[in-house]
Short mmCIF file of C-alpha atoms and ligand atoms in Angstrom, two decimals:
data_model
loop_
_atom_site.label_atom_id
_atom_site.label_comp_id
_atom_site.label_asym_id
_atom_site.label_seq_id
_atom_site.Cartn_x
_atom_site.Cartn_y
_atom_site.Cartn_z
CA MET A 14 0.00 0.00 0.00
CA GLU A 15 1.54 3.33 -1.07
CA ILE A 16 1.03 6.16 1.43
CA ASN A 17 1.58 9.51 -0.26
CA LEU A 18 1.76 12.42 2.17
CA ILE A 19 3.77 14.89 0.08
CA SER A 20 0.75 17.16 -0.44
CA ASP A 21 -3.04 17.31 -0.37
CA THR A 22 -2.91 17.81 -4.14
CA VAL A 23 -2.22 14.10 -4.82
CA THR A 24 -5.87 12.98 -4.49
CA LYS A 25 -7.82 11.32 -7.30
CA PRO A 26 -11.56 11.90 -7.87
CA THR A 27 -13.84 9.69 -5.75
CA LYS A 28 -16.52 7.52 -7.36
CA GLY A 29 -19.21 10.08 -6.50
CA MET A 30 -17.13 12.89 -7.95
CA MET A 31 -16.50 10.90 -11.16
CA GLU A 32 -20.26 10.33 -11.49
CA ALA A 33 -20.90 14.06 -11.08
CA MET A 34 -18.25 14.83 -13.71
CA MET A 35 -19.59 12.27 -16.18
CA HIS A 36 -23.11 13.66 -15.92
CA ALA A 37 -22.09 17.32 -16.14
CA GLU A 38 -23.96 19.53 -18.55
CA VAL A 39 -21.29 21.42 -20.50
CA GLY A 40 -20.87 24.17 -23.08
CA ASP A 41 -18.10 26.49 -24.27
CA ASP A 42 -16.99 28.46 -21.23
CA VAL A 43 -14.92 30.91 -23.30
CA PHE A 44 -18.34 32.10 -24.54
CA LYS A 45 -19.57 31.84 -20.91
CA LYS A 46 -21.97 29.13 -22.12
CA ASP A 47 -20.99 26.29 -19.82
CA PRO A 48 -23.88 25.80 -17.36
CA SER A 49 -21.77 23.81 -14.88
CA VAL A 50 -19.02 26.44 -14.75
CA ASN A 51 -21.64 29.18 -14.39
CA ALA A 52 -23.29 27.22 -11.57
CA LEU A 53 -19.97 26.74 -9.75
CA GLU A 54 -19.09 30.43 -10.08
CA ASP A 55 -22.54 31.48 -8.79
CA LYS A 56 -22.34 29.00 -5.94
CA VAL A 57 -18.91 30.15 -4.76
CA ALA A 58 -19.74 33.86 -5.13
CA SER A 59 -22.88 33.45 -3.07
CA MET A 60 -21.08 31.36 -0.39
CA PHE A 61 -18.75 34.32 0.15
CA GLY A 62 -21.50 36.95 -0.16
CA LYS A 63 -19.69 38.46 -3.16
CA GLU A 64 -21.09 39.55 -6.54
CA ALA A 65 -19.06 37.32 -8.83
CA ALA A 66 -16.50 34.55 -9.22
CA LEU A 67 -14.37 33.09 -12.01
CA PHE A 68 -13.15 29.52 -12.50
CA PHE A 69 -9.39 29.06 -13.06
CA PRO A 70 -7.20 26.10 -13.99
CA SER A 71 -4.88 26.71 -11.01
CA GLY A 72 -4.44 28.56 -7.76
CA THR A 73 -1.33 30.19 -9.17
CA MET A 74 -3.27 31.71 -12.08
CA ALA A 75 -6.07 32.86 -9.74
CA ASN A 76 -3.55 34.56 -7.41
CA GLN A 77 -1.59 36.09 -10.28
CA THR A 78 -4.80 37.48 -11.75
CA GLY A 79 -5.80 38.91 -8.36
CA ILE A 80 -2.42 40.64 -8.09
CA LYS A 81 -2.68 41.98 -11.65
CA LEU A 82 -6.12 43.48 -10.91
CA HIS A 83 -4.89 45.53 -7.99
CA THR A 84 -1.49 46.77 -9.19
CA ASN A 85 0.33 48.68 -11.93
CA PRO A 86 3.88 47.91 -13.12
CA GLY A 87 6.40 49.38 -10.67
CA ASP A 88 4.08 48.99 -7.66
CA GLN A 89 4.89 46.98 -4.56
CA LEU A 90 2.78 44.48 -2.68
CA ILE A 91 3.19 43.56 0.98
CA CYS A 92 3.27 39.89 1.96
CA ASP A 93 4.86 37.60 4.52
CA LYS A 94 8.28 36.11 3.67
CA PHE A 95 6.70 32.62 3.57
CA SER A 96 3.99 33.61 1.03
CA HIS A 97 3.24 31.25 -1.83
CA VAL A 98 2.84 34.23 -4.18
CA PHE A 99 6.45 35.20 -3.44
CA ASN A 100 8.16 31.80 -3.03
CA TYR A 101 6.36 29.37 -5.30
CA GLU A 102 4.72 31.10 -8.23
CA GLY A 103 7.83 31.27 -10.39
CA GLY A 104 8.39 34.99 -9.89
CA GLY A 105 4.99 35.60 -11.47
CA VAL A 106 4.42 38.82 -9.54
CA SER A 107 7.25 40.47 -11.48
CA PHE A 108 6.70 38.52 -14.73
CA ASN A 109 2.95 39.12 -14.97
CA SER A 110 2.39 42.35 -13.07
CA GLY A 111 5.83 44.02 -12.97
CA VAL A 112 5.57 44.46 -9.21
CA SER A 113 7.96 43.78 -6.34
CA CYS A 114 7.22 42.21 -2.95
CA ARG A 115 7.95 43.90 0.35
CA LEU A 116 8.55 40.90 2.58
CA VAL A 117 7.44 41.01 6.19
CA ASP A 118 9.18 38.86 8.81
CA GLY A 119 6.01 37.40 10.30
CA HIS A 120 5.31 34.36 12.45
CA ARG A 121 4.46 31.08 10.62
CA GLY A 122 3.53 33.06 7.51
CA MET A 123 1.37 35.58 9.35
CA MET A 124 2.00 39.31 9.83
CA THR A 125 0.57 41.75 12.36
CA ALA A 126 -1.32 44.89 11.33
CA ASP A 127 1.54 46.97 12.82
CA GLN A 128 4.08 45.15 10.64
CA VAL A 129 1.92 45.75 7.58
CA GLU A 130 1.55 49.46 8.32
CA ALA A 131 5.31 49.81 8.87
CA ALA A 132 5.96 48.21 5.45
CA ILE A 133 3.92 50.77 3.48
CA ASN A 134 6.05 53.21 1.48
CA PRO A 135 5.02 56.88 1.84
CA PRO A 136 2.97 57.50 -1.34
CA ASP A 137 4.46 60.98 -1.96
CA PHE A 138 8.07 59.65 -1.73
CA TYR A 139 8.42 58.93 -5.45
CA HIS A 140 11.84 57.26 -5.04
CA SER A 141 10.19 54.17 -3.55
CA PRO A 142 7.78 51.79 -5.26
CA LEU A 143 4.14 52.67 -4.69
CA THR A 144 2.52 50.25 -2.25
CA SER A 145 -0.82 49.19 -3.66
CA LEU A 146 -1.71 45.74 -2.30
CA VAL A 147 -1.55 43.55 0.80
CA SER A 148 -1.66 39.81 0.13
CA ILE A 149 -2.16 37.25 2.88
CA GLU A 150 -2.45 33.43 2.89
CA ASN A 151 -4.87 31.37 5.03
CA THR A 152 -4.02 28.68 5.96
CA THR A 153 -0.31 29.27 5.52
CA ASN A 154 1.43 26.54 3.55
CA LYS A 155 5.09 27.14 4.47
CA GLY A 156 3.85 28.26 7.90
CA GLY A 157 2.56 24.72 8.56
CA GLY A 158 -1.18 25.02 7.97
CA ALA A 159 -1.52 27.83 10.53
CA CYS A 160 -4.82 29.72 10.74
CA TRP A 161 -4.94 33.50 11.07
CA ASP A 162 -6.64 35.25 13.95
CA TYR A 163 -9.68 36.81 12.25
CA GLU A 164 -9.38 39.90 14.47
CA GLU A 165 -5.85 40.53 13.12
CA LEU A 166 -7.18 40.21 9.57
CA LYS A 167 -9.77 42.85 10.43
CA ARG A 168 -7.06 45.14 11.79
CA ILE A 169 -5.09 44.71 8.53
CA LYS A 170 -8.28 45.53 6.60
CA SER A 171 -8.50 48.85 8.53
CA ILE A 172 -4.87 49.60 7.60
CA CYS A 173 -5.68 48.88 3.95
CA GLU A 174 -8.68 51.21 4.08
CA LYS A 175 -6.68 53.94 5.83
CA HIS A 176 -3.94 53.83 3.15
CA GLY A 177 -6.10 53.03 0.10
CA LEU A 178 -4.58 49.57 -0.46
CA ALA A 179 -6.28 46.54 -2.01
CA TYR A 180 -6.53 43.37 0.09
CA HIS A 181 -6.10 39.90 -1.51
CA LEU A 182 -6.46 36.52 0.18
CA ASP A 183 -4.65 33.46 -1.14
CA GLY A 184 -7.20 31.01 0.23
CA ALA A 185 -5.83 27.86 -1.41
CA ARG A 186 -6.56 26.13 1.93
CA LEU A 187 -9.10 28.58 3.32
CA TRP A 188 -11.54 25.64 3.58
CA ASN A 189 -9.27 24.06 6.20
CA ALA A 190 -9.21 27.31 8.20
CA LEU A 191 -13.01 27.65 8.03
CA VAL A 192 -13.48 24.14 9.40
CA ALA A 193 -10.72 24.38 12.04
CA GLU A 194 -11.77 27.82 13.30
CA ASN A 195 -15.53 27.41 12.81
CA GLU A 196 -15.65 30.46 10.57
CA THR A 197 -17.83 31.23 7.54
CA PRO A 198 -16.95 32.18 3.95
CA GLU A 199 -19.08 35.35 4.37
CA GLN A 200 -16.70 36.58 7.09
CA TYR A 201 -13.88 36.46 4.52
CA GLY A 202 -16.00 37.89 1.71
CA ALA A 203 -16.67 40.89 3.95
CA LEU A 204 -12.94 41.65 4.38
CA PHE A 205 -11.16 41.01 1.11
CA ASP A 206 -11.35 42.62 -2.33
CA THR A 207 -10.37 39.34 -3.98
CA ILE A 208 -10.10 35.79 -2.68
CA SER A 209 -8.64 32.78 -4.48
CA VAL A 210 -9.77 29.35 -3.29
CA CYS A 211 -8.50 25.95 -4.52
CA LEU A 212 -10.73 22.99 -5.23
CA SER A 213 -7.81 20.67 -6.01
CA LYS A 214 -6.25 20.53 -2.52
CA GLY A 215 -8.17 19.40 0.56
CA LEU A 216 -11.45 19.21 -1.35
CA GLY A 217 -10.09 16.52 -3.65
CA CYS A 218 -10.82 17.84 -7.16
CA PRO A 219 -8.45 16.96 -10.00
CA VAL A 220 -8.16 20.59 -11.20
CA GLY A 221 -9.52 24.01 -10.38
CA SER A 222 -9.50 27.22 -8.40
CA VAL A 223 -11.92 30.12 -8.15
CA LEU A 224 -11.29 33.86 -7.85
CA ILE A 225 -14.00 35.81 -6.03
CA GLY A 226 -14.66 39.57 -6.03
CA ASN A 227 -17.07 42.29 -7.06
CA ARG A 228 -18.58 42.34 -10.55
CA ILE A 229 -16.20 44.96 -11.98
CA LEU A 230 -13.08 43.15 -10.72
CA ILE A 231 -14.26 39.78 -12.02
CA GLU A 232 -15.08 41.27 -15.44
CA LYS A 233 -11.50 42.54 -15.56
CA ALA A 234 -10.27 39.15 -14.33
CA LEU A 235 -11.93 37.49 -17.33
CA ARG A 236 -9.66 39.50 -19.64
CA VAL A 237 -6.55 38.78 -17.54
CA ARG A 238 -7.38 35.07 -17.48
CA LYS A 239 -7.67 35.16 -21.29
CA ILE A 240 -4.27 36.86 -21.59
CA LEU A 241 -2.70 34.24 -19.32
CA GLY A 242 -4.16 31.51 -21.52
CA GLY A 243 -6.56 30.29 -18.87
CA GLY A 244 -9.77 30.33 -20.91
CA MET A 245 -11.04 26.74 -21.02
CA ARG A 246 -13.79 25.27 -23.16
CA GLN A 247 -16.00 22.40 -21.83
CA SER A 248 -14.54 22.91 -18.37
CA GLY A 249 -17.92 22.10 -16.83
CA PHE A 250 -16.62 18.55 -16.34
CA LEU A 251 -14.13 20.05 -13.89
CA ALA A 252 -16.58 22.54 -12.42
CA ALA A 253 -18.99 19.68 -11.67
CA ALA A 254 -16.23 18.10 -9.58
CA GLY A 255 -15.93 21.41 -7.72
CA ILE A 256 -19.67 21.58 -6.98
CA TYR A 257 -19.60 17.98 -5.79
CA ALA A 258 -16.58 18.68 -3.56
CA LEU A 259 -18.19 21.72 -1.95
CA ASP A 260 -21.31 19.65 -1.20
CA HIS A 261 -19.52 16.51 0.04
CA HIS A 262 -15.91 17.13 1.03
CA LEU A 263 -15.92 20.29 3.11
CA GLU A 264 -17.04 19.11 6.55
CA ARG A 265 -14.83 16.02 6.39
CA LEU A 266 -11.66 18.16 6.44
CA SER A 267 -11.85 17.85 10.25
CA GLU A 268 -10.89 14.14 9.76
CA ASP A 269 -7.67 15.21 8.00
CA HIS A 270 -6.96 17.63 10.84
CA LEU A 271 -7.48 14.95 13.48
CA LYS A 272 -5.17 12.52 11.68
CA ALA A 273 -2.51 15.24 11.39
CA LYS A 274 -2.70 15.85 15.14
CA GLU A 275 -2.37 12.11 15.84
CA ILE A 276 0.71 11.93 13.60
CA GLY A 277 2.12 14.90 15.52
CA VAL A 278 1.72 13.08 18.84
CA VAL A 279 3.70 10.08 17.53
CA LEU A 280 6.40 12.29 15.97
CA LYS A 281 6.89 14.09 19.28
CA SER A 282 7.44 10.75 21.03
CA LEU A 283 10.40 9.84 18.77
CA SER A 284 13.85 10.59 20.20
CA PHE A 285 15.32 11.77 16.87
CA ILE A 286 12.59 14.37 16.25
CA LYS A 287 13.80 17.79 17.37
CA SER A 288 10.56 19.76 17.10
CA VAL A 289 7.05 19.62 15.66
CA GLU A 290 5.30 22.90 14.85
CA ARG A 291 1.83 23.45 16.29
CA ILE A 292 -0.66 21.45 14.20
CA GLU A 293 -3.89 23.32 13.46
CA THR A 294 -5.06 21.78 10.19
CA ASN A 295 -3.71 19.15 7.76
CA ILE A 296 -0.05 20.22 7.48
CA ILE A 297 2.71 19.01 9.81
CA ILE A 298 6.10 20.69 9.73
CA PHE A 299 8.87 19.21 11.84
CA GLU A 300 12.63 19.00 12.27
CA ILE A 301 15.00 16.09 12.95
CA HIS A 302 17.97 16.09 15.35
CA GLU A 303 20.58 16.01 12.58
CA ASP A 304 23.17 14.44 14.93
CA LYS A 305 20.83 11.46 15.43
CA MET A 306 19.52 11.02 11.87
CA SER A 307 19.67 13.25 8.79
CA GLY A 308 16.41 14.56 7.36
CA SER A 309 17.15 12.91 4.02
CA ARG A 310 17.80 9.54 5.73
CA PHE A 311 14.44 9.85 7.51
CA VAL A 312 12.69 10.54 4.19
CA GLU A 313 14.53 7.55 2.64
CA LYS A 314 13.58 5.24 5.51
CA LEU A 315 9.93 6.15 5.06
CA ALA A 316 10.22 5.65 1.30
CA GLU A 317 11.60 2.14 1.95
CA ASN A 318 8.26 1.53 3.70
CA ASN A 319 6.38 3.03 0.75
CA VAL A 320 5.55 6.23 2.65
CA HIS A 321 6.34 9.51 0.89
CA ILE A 322 6.93 12.92 2.44
CA ILE A 323 8.98 15.96 1.36
CA GLY A 324 11.48 18.48 2.69
CA MET A 325 10.68 22.20 2.85
CA GLY A 326 14.28 23.46 2.96
CA GLN A 327 16.24 24.71 5.99
CA GLY A 328 16.07 21.24 7.57
CA LYS A 329 12.27 21.24 7.77
CA LEU A 330 10.15 18.27 6.66
CA ARG A 331 6.46 18.29 5.75
CA ILE A 332 3.60 15.80 5.97
CA VAL A 333 0.14 16.63 4.58
CA THR A 334 -3.00 14.59 5.27
CA HIS A 335 -5.82 14.45 2.71
CA LEU A 336 -8.93 12.76 1.36
CA ASP A 337 -7.06 9.76 -0.07
CA TYR A 338 -5.19 9.10 3.20
CA THR A 339 -7.47 6.41 4.60
CA ASP A 340 -7.95 5.12 8.14
CA ASP A 341 -6.01 1.94 7.20
CA MET A 342 -3.11 3.99 5.84
CA HIS A 343 -3.16 6.08 8.99
CA GLU A 344 -2.95 3.04 11.24
CA ARG A 345 -0.11 1.61 9.15
CA PHE A 346 1.81 4.90 9.02
CA LEU A 347 1.65 5.35 12.79
CA LYS A 348 2.99 1.78 13.23
CA ILE A 349 5.83 2.44 10.76
CA LEU A 350 6.76 5.67 12.57
CA LYS A 351 6.78 4.02 15.98
CA ALA A 352 9.04 1.23 14.67
CA LEU A 353 11.68 3.58 13.20
C1 PLP B 421 -0.97 28.57 -0.38
C2 PLP B 421 -0.99 28.20 -1.82
N1 PLP B 421 -1.40 29.10 -2.72
C3 PLP B 421 -1.45 28.83 -4.03
C4 PLP B 421 -1.09 27.60 -4.50
C5 PLP B 421 -1.09 27.36 -5.99
O1 PLP B 421 -1.98 26.41 -6.41
P1 PLP B 421 -1.75 25.60 -7.80
O2 PLP B 421 -0.78 24.54 -7.49
O3 PLP B 421 -3.12 25.12 -8.12
O4 PLP B 421 -1.26 26.58 -8.80
C6 PLP B 421 -0.65 26.61 -3.61
C7 PLP B 421 -0.24 25.28 -4.10
O5 PLP B 421 0.25 24.45 -3.39
C8 PLP B 421 -0.61 26.92 -2.23
O6 PLP B 421 -0.17 26.04 -1.33
#
């Protein structure tokens, strides 16, 4: 039995999801004539209490479009040093939007409102890039699945309003935060100008992300998506998977969170594990005592047992639980860990 814990993106569609995909009513979405895509976009927009939404092939393209909407070339956006938009989108912020990132030294991928305010360049000081956007990530990926304090997000919103900055949320794993913190999508819709959410991570879809905003922004996003080559045709087959996932796979994320916490307990009991970061959702980040066993040897030993995890750089390792990580796999993995 292969146990793949490198990411929550490794899932394959369930039987129910496949059924939903096979029975999807489709049309040409570039002409906005795909009823399943339209239904998904309406559903997601209304979940967040926003006017409109747009289906994207990837979270990267949805984030990059969000950034493009709020900035002009030469501008600067503020984000945490761990941000996906800065670290893992291929330099897209500069390639697509011609903007730079002002990195904030936050905690587990999260900044305070005071840090954000201190990072804003004075708008009349024309020597510095013009700050136009604040981008945050919830849950944080490199920060180990950490969930933001909603009150801090509200304080950052006030800073954005005070300084006339746009506010974007990379919500690739917002679903996990909503379930873990017992929050609602409307709470997030009320704060952010644009939100990207992924369907192909914890929710188990093969492909797909959605960008949410007001009507004017999403109309502009349609053009940006076209320019980026993200216009898809009978993408209703994929959108149907998204609708199915929102109806069937949201609440169960708490199971992934519980399994992650149980893995954390076992990791902490092992003498060669140096530290395990606080586990709030489905991501576990931990470090090995390098004098007892190297991180790469630990990864190899797991691979010998057909268990796969990855390194995150700087000696950190990552495990991610997901829909395809079954109870049997969990039991087996805990046994393997204890025997190492
Ligand atoms: C926080 C975060 N944002 C955005 C993305 C990008 O999503 P995609 O891989 O669909 O482009 C990821 C992917 O892992 C992510 O973890």
